[in-house]
PDB file of C-alpha atoms in Angstrom:
ATOM      1  CA  UNK A  20       6.025 -35.607 -57.523  1.00 50.00           C
ATOM      2  CA  UNK A  21       9.760 -36.406 -57.383  1.00 48.00           C
ATOM      3  CA  UNK A  22      12.296 -35.313 -54.794  1.00 45.00           C
ATOM      4  CA  UNK A  23      13.620 -32.527 -57.033  1.00 50.00           C
ATOM      5  CA  UNK A  24      10.144 -30.976 -57.285  1.00 79.00           C
ATOM      6  CA  UNK A  25       9.763 -31.165 -53.503  1.00 84.00           C
ATOM      7  CA  UNK A  26      13.095 -29.385 -53.136  1.00 86.00           C
ATOM      8  CA  UNK A  27      11.813 -26.548 -55.338  1.00 89.00           C
ATOM      9  CA  UNK A  28       8.752 -26.215 -53.078  1.00 90.00           C
ATOM     10  CA  UNK A  29      11.085 -25.917 -50.081  1.00 88.00           C
ATOM     11  CA  UNK A  30      13.076 -23.214 -51.907  1.00 90.00           C
ATOM     12  CA  UNK A  31       9.842 -21.377 -52.692  1.00 91.00           C
ATOM     13  CA  UNK A  32       8.562 -21.489 -49.096  1.00 91.00           C
ATOM     14  CA  UNK A  33      11.929 -20.354 -47.747  1.00 89.00           C
ATOM     15  CA  UNK A  34      11.646 -17.240 -49.935  1.00 89.00           C
ATOM     16  CA  UNK A  35       8.043 -16.772 -48.752  1.00 89.00           C
ATOM     17  CA  UNK A  36       9.093 -16.946 -45.095  1.00 88.00           C
ATOM     18  CA  UNK A  37      12.205 -14.797 -45.438  1.00 86.00           C
ATOM     19  CA  UNK A  38      10.688 -12.364 -48.014  1.00 85.00           C
ATOM     20  CA  UNK A  39      14.202 -12.136 -49.384  1.00 86.00           C
ATOM     21  CA  UNK A  40      16.086 -14.437 -51.776  1.00 87.00           C
ATOM     22  CA  UNK A  41      19.504 -13.771 -50.220  1.00 87.00           C
ATOM     23  CA  UNK A  42      18.341 -14.710 -46.708  1.00 87.00           C
ATOM     24  CA  UNK A  43      16.544 -17.784 -48.080  1.00 88.00           C
ATOM     25  CA  UNK A  44      19.755 -18.859 -49.834  1.00 87.00           C
ATOM     26  CA  UNK A  45      21.742 -18.483 -46.604  1.00 87.00           C
ATOM     27  CA  UNK A  46      19.180 -20.517 -44.677  1.00 84.00           C
ATOM     28  CA  UNK A  47      19.223 -23.326 -47.265  1.00 84.00           C
ATOM     29  CA  UNK A  48      22.996 -23.178 -47.861  1.00 82.00           C
ATOM     30  CA  UNK A  49      22.632 -22.758 -51.607  1.00 84.00           C
ATOM     31  CA  UNK A  50      23.570 -19.934 -53.927  1.00 87.00           C
ATOM     32  CA  UNK A  51      21.226 -17.017 -54.600  1.00 88.00           C
ATOM     33  CA  UNK A  52      21.265 -17.601 -58.402  1.00 88.00           C
ATOM     34  CA  UNK A  53      20.181 -21.202 -57.823  1.00 87.00           C
ATOM     35  CA  UNK A  54      17.064 -20.136 -55.911  1.00 88.00           C
ATOM     36  CA  UNK A  55      16.287 -17.321 -58.352  1.00 88.00           C
ATOM     37  CA  UNK A  56      16.499 -19.718 -61.281  1.00 88.00           C
ATOM     38  CA  UNK A  57      14.365 -22.370 -59.573  1.00 89.00           C
ATOM     39  CA  UNK A  58      11.658 -19.818 -58.673  1.00 88.00           C
ATOM     40  CA  UNK A  59      11.648 -18.459 -62.238  1.00 88.00           C
ATOM     41  CA  UNK A  60      11.362 -21.992 -63.657  1.00 89.00           C
ATOM     42  CA  UNK A  61       8.535 -22.736 -61.213  1.00 89.00           C
ATOM     43  CA  UNK A  62       6.612 -19.623 -62.308  1.00 88.00           C
ATOM     44  CA  UNK A  63       7.059 -20.557 -65.966  1.00 88.00           C
ATOM     45  CA  UNK A  64       5.911 -24.129 -65.341  1.00 88.00           C
ATOM     46  CA  UNK A  65       2.821 -22.950 -63.422  1.00 88.00           C
ATOM     47  CA  UNK A  66       2.104 -20.111 -65.844  1.00 90.00           C
ATOM     48  CA  UNK A  67       1.593 -17.606 -62.999  1.00 90.00           C
ATOM     49  CA  UNK A  68       3.525 -14.887 -61.199  1.00 90.00           C
ATOM     50  CA  UNK A  69       4.169 -15.937 -57.608  1.00 91.00           C
ATOM     51  CA  UNK A  70       5.883 -12.827 -56.260  1.00 89.00           C
ATOM     52  CA  UNK A  71       5.519  -9.087 -56.533  1.00 85.00           C
ATOM     53  CA  UNK A  72       9.167  -8.126 -56.518  1.00 73.00           C
ATOM     54  CA  UNK A  73       9.754  -4.831 -54.708  1.00 68.00           C
ATOM     55  CA  UNK A  74      12.820  -2.899 -53.755  1.00 57.00           C
ATOM     56  CA  UNK A  75      12.890  -3.954 -50.101  1.00 67.00           C
ATOM     57  CA  UNK A  76      11.064  -7.250 -49.822  1.00 70.00           C
ATOM     58  CA  UNK A  77       9.292  -9.841 -51.915  1.00 81.00           C
ATOM     59  CA  UNK A  78       5.525 -10.107 -51.496  1.00 86.00           C
ATOM     60  CA  UNK A  79       3.238 -12.889 -52.704  1.00 91.00           C
ATOM     61  CA  UNK A  80       0.640 -12.277 -55.393  1.00 90.00           C
ATOM     62  CA  UNK A  81      -2.887 -13.621 -54.787  1.00 90.00           C
ATOM     63  CA  UNK A  82      -1.996 -16.711 -56.820  1.00 90.00           C
ATOM     64  CA  UNK A  83       1.227 -16.993 -54.837  1.00 89.00           C
ATOM     65  CA  UNK A  84      -0.684 -16.901 -51.532  1.00 91.00           C
ATOM     66  CA  UNK A  85      -2.876 -19.793 -52.648  1.00 91.00           C
ATOM     67  CA  UNK A  86       0.076 -21.798 -53.983  1.00 91.00           C
ATOM     68  CA  UNK A  87       2.051 -21.239 -50.751  1.00 91.00           C
ATOM     69  CA  UNK A  88      -0.815 -22.623 -48.649  1.00 90.00           C
ATOM     70  CA  UNK A  89      -1.053 -25.700 -50.880  1.00 89.00           C
ATOM     71  CA  UNK A  90       2.736 -26.170 -50.885  1.00 90.00           C
ATOM     72  CA  UNK A  91       2.796 -26.177 -47.080  1.00 89.00           C
ATOM     73  CA  UNK A  92       0.136 -28.891 -46.999  1.00 88.00           C
ATOM     74  CA  UNK A  93       2.001 -30.968 -49.603  1.00 88.00           C
ATOM     75  CA  UNK A  94       5.288 -30.784 -47.689  1.00 87.00           C
ATOM     76  CA  UNK A  95       3.582 -31.427 -44.341  1.00 85.00           C
ATOM     77  CA  UNK A  96       1.923 -34.548 -45.717  1.00 84.00           C
ATOM     78  CA  UNK A  97       5.173 -35.661 -47.366  1.00 84.00           C
ATOM     79  CA  UNK A  98       7.222 -35.205 -44.187  1.00 80.00           C
ATOM     80  CA  UNK A  99       4.621 -37.076 -42.134  1.00 77.00           C
ATOM     81  CA  UNK A 100       4.558 -39.937 -44.647  1.00 76.00           C
ATOM     82  CA  UNK A 101       8.345 -40.235 -44.703  1.00 74.00           C
ATOM     83  CA  UNK A 102       8.484 -40.302 -40.901  1.00 70.00           C
ATOM     84  CA  UNK A 103       5.868 -43.011 -40.691  1.00 68.00           C
ATOM     85  CA  UNK A 104       7.319 -45.318 -43.359  1.00 66.00           C
ATOM     86  CA  UNK A 105      10.658 -45.279 -41.539  1.00 59.00           C
ATOM     87  CA  UNK A 106       9.169 -46.681 -38.348  1.00 54.00           C
ATOM     88  CA  UNK A 107      11.375 -49.112 -36.440  1.00 48.00           C
ATOM     89  CA  UNK A 108      10.344 -52.107 -34.366  1.00 54.00           C
ATOM     90  CA  UNK A 109       9.816 -49.887 -31.330  1.00 70.00           C
ATOM     91  CA  UNK A 110       7.092 -48.052 -33.309  1.00 83.00           C
ATOM     92  CA  UNK A 111       7.873 -44.453 -34.100  1.00 87.00           C
ATOM     93  CA  UNK A 112       6.440 -41.760 -36.310  1.00 91.00           C
ATOM     94  CA  UNK A 113       4.199 -38.714 -36.148  1.00 94.00           C
ATOM     95  CA  UNK A 114       0.459 -38.621 -35.513  1.00 96.00           C
ATOM     96  CA  UNK A 115      -1.492 -35.463 -36.373  1.00 96.00           C
ATOM     97  CA  UNK A 116      -4.726 -34.542 -34.594  1.00 97.00           C
ATOM     98  CA  UNK A 117      -6.966 -31.604 -35.423  1.00 96.00           C
ATOM     99  CA  UNK A 118      -9.123 -30.735 -32.438  1.00 95.00           C
ATOM    100  CA  UNK A 119     -11.939 -28.462 -31.462  1.00 89.00           C
ATOM    101  CA  UNK A 120     -11.549 -26.768 -28.097  1.00 88.00           C
ATOM    102  CA  UNK A 121     -13.250 -29.239 -25.768  1.00 86.00           C
ATOM    103  CA  UNK A 122     -12.570 -30.400 -22.219  1.00 88.00           C
ATOM    104  CA  UNK A 123     -13.387 -33.925 -23.482  1.00 89.00           C
ATOM    105  CA  UNK A 124      -9.922 -33.770 -25.094  1.00 93.00           C
ATOM    106  CA  UNK A 125      -8.639 -34.786 -21.662  1.00 93.00           C
ATOM    107  CA  UNK A 126      -9.310 -38.438 -22.610  1.00 94.00           C
ATOM    108  CA  UNK A 127      -7.007 -38.043 -25.623  1.00 95.00           C
ATOM    109  CA  UNK A 128      -4.383 -36.311 -23.473  1.00 95.00           C
ATOM    110  CA  UNK A 129      -4.451 -39.157 -20.955  1.00 95.00           C
ATOM    111  CA  UNK A 130      -4.023 -41.705 -23.759  1.00 95.00           C
ATOM    112  CA  UNK A 131      -1.037 -39.754 -25.101  1.00 96.00           C
ATOM    113  CA  UNK A 132       0.514 -39.755 -21.620  1.00 94.00           C
ATOM    114  CA  UNK A 133       0.151 -43.535 -21.330  1.00 92.00           C
ATOM    115  CA  UNK A 134       1.549 -43.979 -24.831  1.00 92.00           C
ATOM    116  CA  UNK A 135       4.743 -42.106 -23.919  1.00 90.00           C
ATOM    117  CA  UNK A 136       5.851 -44.789 -21.479  1.00 87.00           C
ATOM    118  CA  UNK A 137       5.602 -47.664 -23.961  1.00 87.00           C
ATOM    119  CA  UNK A 138       6.360 -45.910 -27.243  1.00 90.00           C
ATOM    120  CA  UNK A 139       8.521 -42.851 -26.535  1.00 91.00           C
ATOM    121  CA  UNK A 140       9.369 -42.378 -30.220  1.00 90.00           C
ATOM    122  CA  UNK A 141       5.785 -41.628 -31.267  1.00 94.00           C
ATOM    123  CA  UNK A 142       5.289 -37.873 -31.562  1.00 95.00           C
ATOM    124  CA  UNK A 143       1.772 -36.477 -31.254  1.00 97.00           C
ATOM    125  CA  UNK A 144       1.020 -33.163 -32.963  1.00 96.00           C
ATOM    126  CA  UNK A 145      -2.196 -31.326 -32.035  1.00 96.00           C
ATOM    127  CA  UNK A 146      -3.673 -28.438 -34.026  1.00 95.00           C
ATOM    128  CA  UNK A 147      -6.545 -26.476 -32.473  1.00 91.00           C
ATOM    129  CA  UNK A 148      -9.109 -25.671 -35.150  1.00 89.00           C
ATOM    130  CA  UNK A 149     -12.796 -26.001 -36.011  1.00 85.00           C
ATOM    131  CA  UNK A 150     -14.808 -28.938 -37.343  1.00 85.00           C
ATOM    132  CA  UNK A 151     -14.910 -27.718 -40.949  1.00 85.00           C
ATOM    133  CA  UNK A 152     -11.120 -27.507 -41.104  1.00 89.00           C
ATOM    134  CA  UNK A 153     -10.806 -30.890 -39.365  1.00 93.00           C
ATOM    135  CA  UNK A 154     -12.977 -32.564 -42.014  1.00 91.00           C
ATOM    136  CA  UNK A 155     -11.077 -30.928 -44.888  1.00 92.00           C
ATOM    137  CA  UNK A 156      -7.653 -31.887 -43.551  1.00 93.00           C
ATOM    138  CA  UNK A 157      -8.722 -35.425 -42.682  1.00 95.00           C
ATOM    139  CA  UNK A 158      -9.861 -35.887 -46.278  1.00 92.00           C
ATOM    140  CA  UNK A 159      -6.623 -34.411 -47.639  1.00 91.00           C
ATOM    141  CA  UNK A 160      -4.568 -36.732 -45.439  1.00 91.00           C
ATOM    142  CA  UNK A 161      -2.926 -34.009 -43.341  1.00 93.00           C
ATOM    143  CA  UNK A 162      -4.671 -35.088 -40.130  1.00 96.00           C
ATOM    144  CA  UNK A 163      -4.874 -38.677 -38.898  1.00 96.00           C
ATOM    145  CA  UNK A 164      -7.629 -37.921 -36.390  1.00 98.00           C
ATOM    146  CA  UNK A 165     -10.019 -35.141 -35.550  1.00 97.00           C
ATOM    147  CA  UNK A 166     -11.901 -34.220 -32.387  1.00 96.00           C
ATOM    148  CA  UNK A 167     -15.227 -32.568 -33.222  1.00 92.00           C
ATOM    149  CA  UNK A 168     -18.166 -31.339 -31.208  1.00 88.00           C
ATOM    150  CA  UNK A 169     -21.578 -32.980 -31.472  1.00 83.00           C
ATOM    151  CA  UNK A 170     -23.951 -32.985 -33.208  1.00 76.00           C
ATOM    152  CA  UNK A 171     -21.847 -33.421 -36.346  1.00 81.00           C
ATOM    153  CA  UNK A 172     -22.123 -35.070 -39.749  1.00 82.00           C
ATOM    154  CA  UNK A 173     -19.933 -38.203 -39.595  1.00 88.00           C
ATOM    155  CA  UNK A 174     -21.053 -40.270 -42.595  1.00 89.00           C
ATOM    156  CA  UNK A 175     -17.544 -40.199 -44.106  1.00 92.00           C
ATOM    157  CA  UNK A 176     -15.829 -41.096 -40.854  1.00 95.00           C
ATOM    158  CA  UNK A 177     -15.358 -43.818 -38.306  1.00 95.00           C
ATOM    159  CA  UNK A 178     -15.627 -42.451 -34.794  1.00 95.00           C
ATOM    160  CA  UNK A 179     -15.534 -43.049 -31.044  1.00 95.00           C
ATOM    161  CA  UNK A 180     -17.694 -40.910 -28.774  1.00 94.00           C
ATOM    162  CA  UNK A 181     -15.653 -39.376 -25.957  1.00 94.00           C
ATOM    163  CA  UNK A 182     -17.056 -39.414 -22.412  1.00 93.00           C
ATOM    164  CA  UNK A 183     -18.423 -36.303 -20.770  1.00 90.00           C
ATOM    165  CA  UNK A 184     -20.722 -33.454 -21.733  1.00 92.00           C
ATOM    166  CA  UNK A 185     -20.078 -29.722 -21.776  1.00 92.00           C
ATOM    167  CA  UNK A 186     -22.687 -27.094 -20.879  1.00 94.00           C
ATOM    168  CA  UNK A 187     -23.557 -24.191 -23.133  1.00 96.00           C
ATOM    169  CA  UNK A 188     -23.593 -20.737 -21.642  1.00 96.00           C
ATOM    170  CA  UNK A 189     -22.542 -17.140 -22.020  1.00 97.00           C
ATOM    171  CA  UNK A 190     -19.107 -15.684 -21.286  1.00 97.00           C
ATOM    172  CA  UNK A 191     -19.586 -12.141 -19.940  1.00 97.00           C
ATOM    173  CA  UNK A 192     -17.456  -9.496 -18.208  1.00 97.00           C
ATOM    174  CA  UNK A 193     -17.775  -9.357 -14.417  1.00 96.00           C
ATOM    175  CA  UNK A 194     -19.034  -5.797 -14.817  1.00 95.00           C
ATOM    176  CA  UNK A 195     -22.065  -6.918 -16.838  1.00 96.00           C
ATOM    177  CA  UNK A 196     -25.470  -6.993 -15.092  1.00 93.00           C
ATOM    178  CA  UNK A 197     -25.777 -10.578 -16.358  1.00 95.00           C
ATOM    179  CA  UNK A 198     -22.727 -11.628 -14.328  1.00 95.00           C
ATOM    180  CA  UNK A 199     -24.858 -11.694 -11.160  1.00 93.00           C
ATOM    181  CA  UNK A 200     -27.188 -14.364 -12.598  1.00 96.00           C
ATOM    182  CA  UNK A 201     -26.709 -18.065 -11.803  1.00 95.00           C
ATOM    183  CA  UNK A 202     -28.273 -19.084 -15.106  1.00 96.00           C
ATOM    184  CA  UNK A 203     -29.698 -17.536 -18.264  1.00 96.00           C
ATOM    185  CA  UNK A 204     -32.738 -18.448 -20.312  1.00 94.00           C
ATOM    186  CA  UNK A 205     -32.634 -18.414 -24.084  1.00 92.00           C
ATOM    187  CA  UNK A 206     -34.840 -15.328 -24.172  1.00 91.00           C
ATOM    188  CA  UNK A 207     -32.150 -13.491 -22.170  1.00 93.00           C
ATOM    189  CA  UNK A 208     -29.913 -13.696 -25.252  1.00 93.00           C
ATOM    190  CA  UNK A 209     -32.342 -11.819 -27.470  1.00 90.00           C
ATOM    191  CA  UNK A 210     -31.136  -8.353 -28.367  1.00 87.00           C
ATOM    192  CA  UNK A 211     -27.719  -8.946 -26.773  1.00 94.00           C
ATOM    193  CA  UNK A 212     -24.562  -8.587 -28.861  1.00 96.00           C
ATOM    194  CA  UNK A 213     -23.418 -12.171 -29.345  1.00 96.00           C
ATOM    195  CA  UNK A 214     -20.063 -13.605 -30.394  1.00 97.00           C
ATOM    196  CA  UNK A 215     -20.608 -17.129 -31.731  1.00 94.00           C
ATOM    197  CA  UNK A 216     -18.556 -19.961 -33.212  1.00 91.00           C
ATOM    198  CA  UNK A 217     -17.984 -19.642 -36.938  1.00 87.00           C
ATOM    199  CA  UNK A 218     -18.455 -23.395 -37.326  1.00 81.00           C
ATOM    200  CA  UNK A 219     -20.900 -24.147 -40.113  1.00 77.00           C
ATOM    201  CA  UNK A 220     -24.442 -24.637 -38.851  1.00 77.00           C
ATOM    202  CA  UNK A 221     -24.098 -22.660 -35.610  1.00 84.00           C
ATOM    203  CA  UNK A 222     -26.882 -20.252 -36.606  1.00 81.00           C
ATOM    204  CA  UNK A 223     -29.117 -23.250 -37.346  1.00 81.00           C
ATOM    205  CA  UNK A 224     -28.342 -24.632 -33.882  1.00 84.00           C
ATOM    206  CA  UNK A 225     -29.450 -21.326 -32.346  1.00 86.00           C
ATOM    207  CA  UNK A 226     -32.665 -21.358 -34.350  1.00 83.00           C
ATOM    208  CA  UNK A 227     -33.326 -24.951 -33.278  1.00 85.00           C
ATOM    209  CA  UNK A 228     -32.893 -23.950 -29.628  1.00 89.00           C
ATOM    210  CA  UNK A 229     -35.418 -21.149 -30.002  1.00 86.00           C
ATOM    211  CA  UNK A 230     -37.725 -23.325 -32.106  1.00 85.00           C
ATOM    212  CA  UNK A 231     -38.059 -20.717 -34.838  1.00 77.00           C
ATOM    213  CA  UNK A 232     -35.869 -18.804 -37.283  1.00 70.00           C
ATOM    214  CA  UNK A 233     -37.005 -15.195 -36.894  1.00 64.00           C
ATOM    215  CA  UNK A 234     -35.914 -14.352 -33.345  1.00 76.00           C
ATOM    216  CA  UNK A 235     -33.750 -11.296 -32.767  1.00 79.00           C
ATOM    217  CA  UNK A 236     -30.348 -13.040 -32.593  1.00 85.00           C
ATOM    218  CA  UNK A 237     -27.809 -10.235 -32.857  1.00 91.00           C
ATOM    219  CA  UNK A 238     -24.444 -11.690 -33.926  1.00 93.00           C
ATOM    220  CA  UNK A 239     -21.672  -9.070 -33.934  1.00 96.00           C
ATOM    221  CA  UNK A 240     -18.627 -11.325 -34.354  1.00 97.00           C
ATOM    222  CA  UNK A 241     -17.572 -14.955 -34.831  1.00 95.00           C
ATOM    223  CA  UNK A 242     -14.588 -16.987 -33.634  1.00 93.00           C
ATOM    224  CA  UNK A 243     -12.867 -20.306 -34.204  1.00 87.00           C
ATOM    225  CA  UNK A 244     -10.754 -20.238 -31.028  1.00 88.00           C
ATOM    226  CA  UNK A 245     -12.459 -19.251 -27.787  1.00 92.00           C
ATOM    227  CA  UNK A 246      -9.397 -17.525 -26.325  1.00 93.00           C
ATOM    228  CA  UNK A 247      -9.645 -14.813 -28.984  1.00 94.00           C
ATOM    229  CA  UNK A 248     -13.388 -14.556 -28.324  1.00 96.00           C
ATOM    230  CA  UNK A 249     -12.677 -14.073 -24.604  1.00 96.00           C
ATOM    231  CA  UNK A 250     -10.460 -11.105 -25.465  1.00 96.00           C
ATOM    232  CA  UNK A 251     -13.311  -9.605 -27.479  1.00 97.00           C
ATOM    233  CA  UNK A 252     -15.601 -10.096 -24.484  1.00 97.00           C
ATOM    234  CA  UNK A 253     -13.050  -8.334 -22.256  1.00 96.00           C
ATOM    235  CA  UNK A 254     -12.873  -5.490 -24.779  1.00 97.00           C
ATOM    236  CA  UNK A 255     -16.666  -5.034 -24.702  1.00 96.00           C
ATOM    237  CA  UNK A 256     -17.407  -6.292 -28.221  1.00 98.00           C
ATOM    238  CA  UNK A 257     -20.166  -8.597 -27.002  1.00 97.00           C
ATOM    239  CA  UNK A 258     -20.918 -11.779 -25.054  1.00 98.00           C
ATOM    240  CA  UNK A 259     -19.485 -15.127 -26.240  1.00 97.00           C
ATOM    241  CA  UNK A 260     -21.874 -18.050 -26.595  1.00 96.00           C
ATOM    242  CA  UNK A 261     -19.689 -21.058 -25.825  1.00 94.00           C
ATOM    243  CA  UNK A 262     -19.226 -24.250 -23.817  1.00 93.00           C
ATOM    244  CA  UNK A 263     -17.773 -24.380 -20.322  1.00 93.00           C
ATOM    245  CA  UNK A 264     -14.371 -25.673 -19.275  1.00 88.00           C
ATOM    246  CA  UNK A 265     -12.355 -24.004 -22.047  1.00 90.00           C
ATOM    247  CA  UNK A 266     -11.649 -20.588 -20.545  1.00 92.00           C
ATOM    248  CA  UNK A 267     -10.532 -20.562 -16.912  1.00 89.00           C
ATOM    249  CA  UNK A 268     -12.558 -17.748 -15.348  1.00 91.00           C
ATOM    250  CA  UNK A 269     -11.160 -18.196 -11.827  1.00 89.00           C
ATOM    251  CA  UNK A 270      -9.677 -14.909 -10.590  1.00 86.00           C
ATOM    252  CA  UNK A 271     -10.345 -13.346 -13.996  1.00 91.00           C
ATOM    253  CA  UNK A 272     -12.483 -10.473 -15.229  1.00 95.00           C
ATOM    254  CA  UNK A 273     -14.885 -12.881 -16.961  1.00 97.00           C
ATOM    255  CA  UNK A 274     -17.775 -15.069 -15.781  1.00 96.00           C
ATOM    256  CA  UNK A 275     -19.373 -18.102 -17.435  1.00 97.00           C
ATOM    257  CA  UNK A 276     -23.165 -18.328 -16.932  1.00 97.00           C
ATOM    258  CA  UNK A 277     -24.863 -21.597 -17.993  1.00 97.00           C
ATOM    259  CA  UNK A 278     -28.096 -21.678 -19.953  1.00 96.00           C
ATOM    260  CA  UNK A 279     -31.264 -23.088 -18.421  1.00 93.00           C
ATOM    261  CA  UNK A 280     -32.834 -25.460 -19.229  1.00 92.00           C
ATOM    262  CA  UNK A 281     -29.392 -27.051 -19.493  1.00 93.00           C
ATOM    263  CA  UNK A 282     -28.055 -27.412 -23.032  1.00 92.00           C
ATOM    264  CA  UNK A 283     -25.059 -29.728 -23.417  1.00 92.00           C
ATOM    265  CA  UNK A 284     -22.834 -31.089 -26.157  1.00 91.00           C
ATOM    266  CA  UNK A 285     -20.407 -33.995 -26.419  1.00 92.00           C
ATOM    267  CA  UNK A 286     -17.495 -34.709 -28.713  1.00 93.00           C
ATOM    268  CA  UNK A 287     -16.079 -37.560 -30.791  1.00 95.00           C
ATOM    269  CA  UNK A 288     -12.722 -38.545 -32.179  1.00 96.00           C
ATOM    270  CA  UNK A 289     -13.091 -39.274 -35.903  1.00 97.00           C
ATOM    271  CA  UNK A 290     -10.944 -40.658 -38.713  1.00 97.00           C
ATOM    272  CA  UNK A 291     -11.558 -41.145 -42.422  1.00 94.00           C
ATOM    273  CA  UNK A 292     -13.369 -44.328 -43.440  1.00 93.00           C
ATOM    274  CA  UNK A 293     -11.243 -46.607 -45.596  1.00 88.00           C
ATOM    275  CA  UNK A 294      -8.057 -44.669 -44.823  1.00 87.00           C
ATOM    276  CA  UNK A 295      -5.150 -46.877 -43.815  1.00 88.00           C
ATOM    277  CA  UNK A 296      -3.730 -45.573 -40.564  1.00 92.00           C
ATOM    278  CA  UNK A 297       0.007 -45.681 -39.883  1.00 92.00           C
ATOM    279  CA  UNK A 298       1.245 -48.034 -37.186  1.00 90.00           C
ATOM    280  CA  UNK A 299       1.794 -45.059 -34.877  1.00 93.00           C
ATOM    281  CA  UNK A 300      -1.769 -43.803 -35.452  1.00 95.00           C
ATOM    282  CA  UNK A 301      -3.254 -47.277 -34.878  1.00 93.00           C
ATOM    283  CA  UNK A 302      -1.246 -47.576 -31.670  1.00 94.00           C
ATOM    284  CA  UNK A 303      -2.669 -44.290 -30.381  1.00 96.00           C
ATOM    285  CA  UNK A 304      -6.193 -45.356 -31.329  1.00 96.00           C
ATOM    286  CA  UNK A 305      -5.743 -48.612 -29.419  1.00 93.00           C
ATOM    287  CA  UNK A 306      -4.578 -46.648 -26.378  1.00 93.00           C
ATOM    288  CA  UNK A 307      -7.616 -44.342 -26.574  1.00 95.00           C
ATOM    289  CA  UNK A 308      -9.894 -47.385 -26.728  1.00 93.00           C
ATOM    290  CA  UNK A 309      -8.116 -48.824 -23.692  1.00 89.00           C
ATOM    291  CA  UNK A 310      -8.727 -45.567 -21.786  1.00 89.00           C
ATOM    292  CA  UNK A 311     -12.459 -45.893 -22.447  1.00 89.00           C
ATOM    293  CA  UNK A 312     -12.773 -49.510 -21.318  1.00 79.00           C
TER     294      UNK A 312
END
C-alpha cells in the first residue's frame, strides 16, 4: 500500500468520524470536491457502497462499518511502524499492550515507571480488553504485548508469568443477603443470576469447577470490562463472577465475597513467537524481566 492509498483511508475515516464531507474537508484542510472524488473512487475500486448518503448526515453501510474497522487497524499499525523505524539513539517509539483487567498488571506498570527515567521518549499505550482480542491483535501486529489471565492457550506465543495470584469471588450489592457472608461455596452460585466474563471458555471453567456440565448455572449477562459489570450489579441485573483487586469496593455499595475452597488465577505477558520486536518493545521487555529478578 503506497502513501497515496493511506491518505485516502485517512480521508475516508475523517468522513466517518465527522459524518459530513464538509466538516471532514475543513479538518483535513482540503477541498470538499477532493474528498468526494476520493471516496467515490474508493467505492468503485472496492466494488461496494461505503455510505448511505442522507440529507443531514452520512451513515456507514454494513460493508462500510467493516471496512472502517479494518482501515483503523491498518492506519494504527502503519503509524506505529513509522514511529518505531524513526527511533533515535536515545531509543524512542511506541509500544502497544493489550491487557486483561488484572492486579498483576502492577508489575508492568512498575516497569513502565522505571523505563521513563532512562528512555523518556518511549511511549507506552495500554488498551484494556479480553484475551481473545489480545490474541487477534497480537497476530495482526497491532499489539506488541498482551497480558492474559491463566489458564490460557499460549502455543503461538512466548511468555513470562507475572507474580501474584488473584482470588475468584462474587461481586454483590451490599443489600444482598450474600453480602453478610465471609465466603461462598460453589453450590451457593446455583440458581443465582450470574454475570460472567465473555472470554471464550469461561463456561467450561465453571463446569470444571463444579466437576460436571449439567448444574443450574444461570448466566444473565456477560462482560469484557468489569467496571461495566459492576454497574449491572449495582442496577440489580445479577451478581458478577470475577477476580478480586479490580473494583475498589471500599466505601461503595458493592462487596466482593471470595469463593471457598479458594480458587485463584494468575496472568502472563505474552508476545508472538517469531515476531521481531521493535527496539522500544525489546527495551520494555528487558525492564519487565529486570523487575522480576
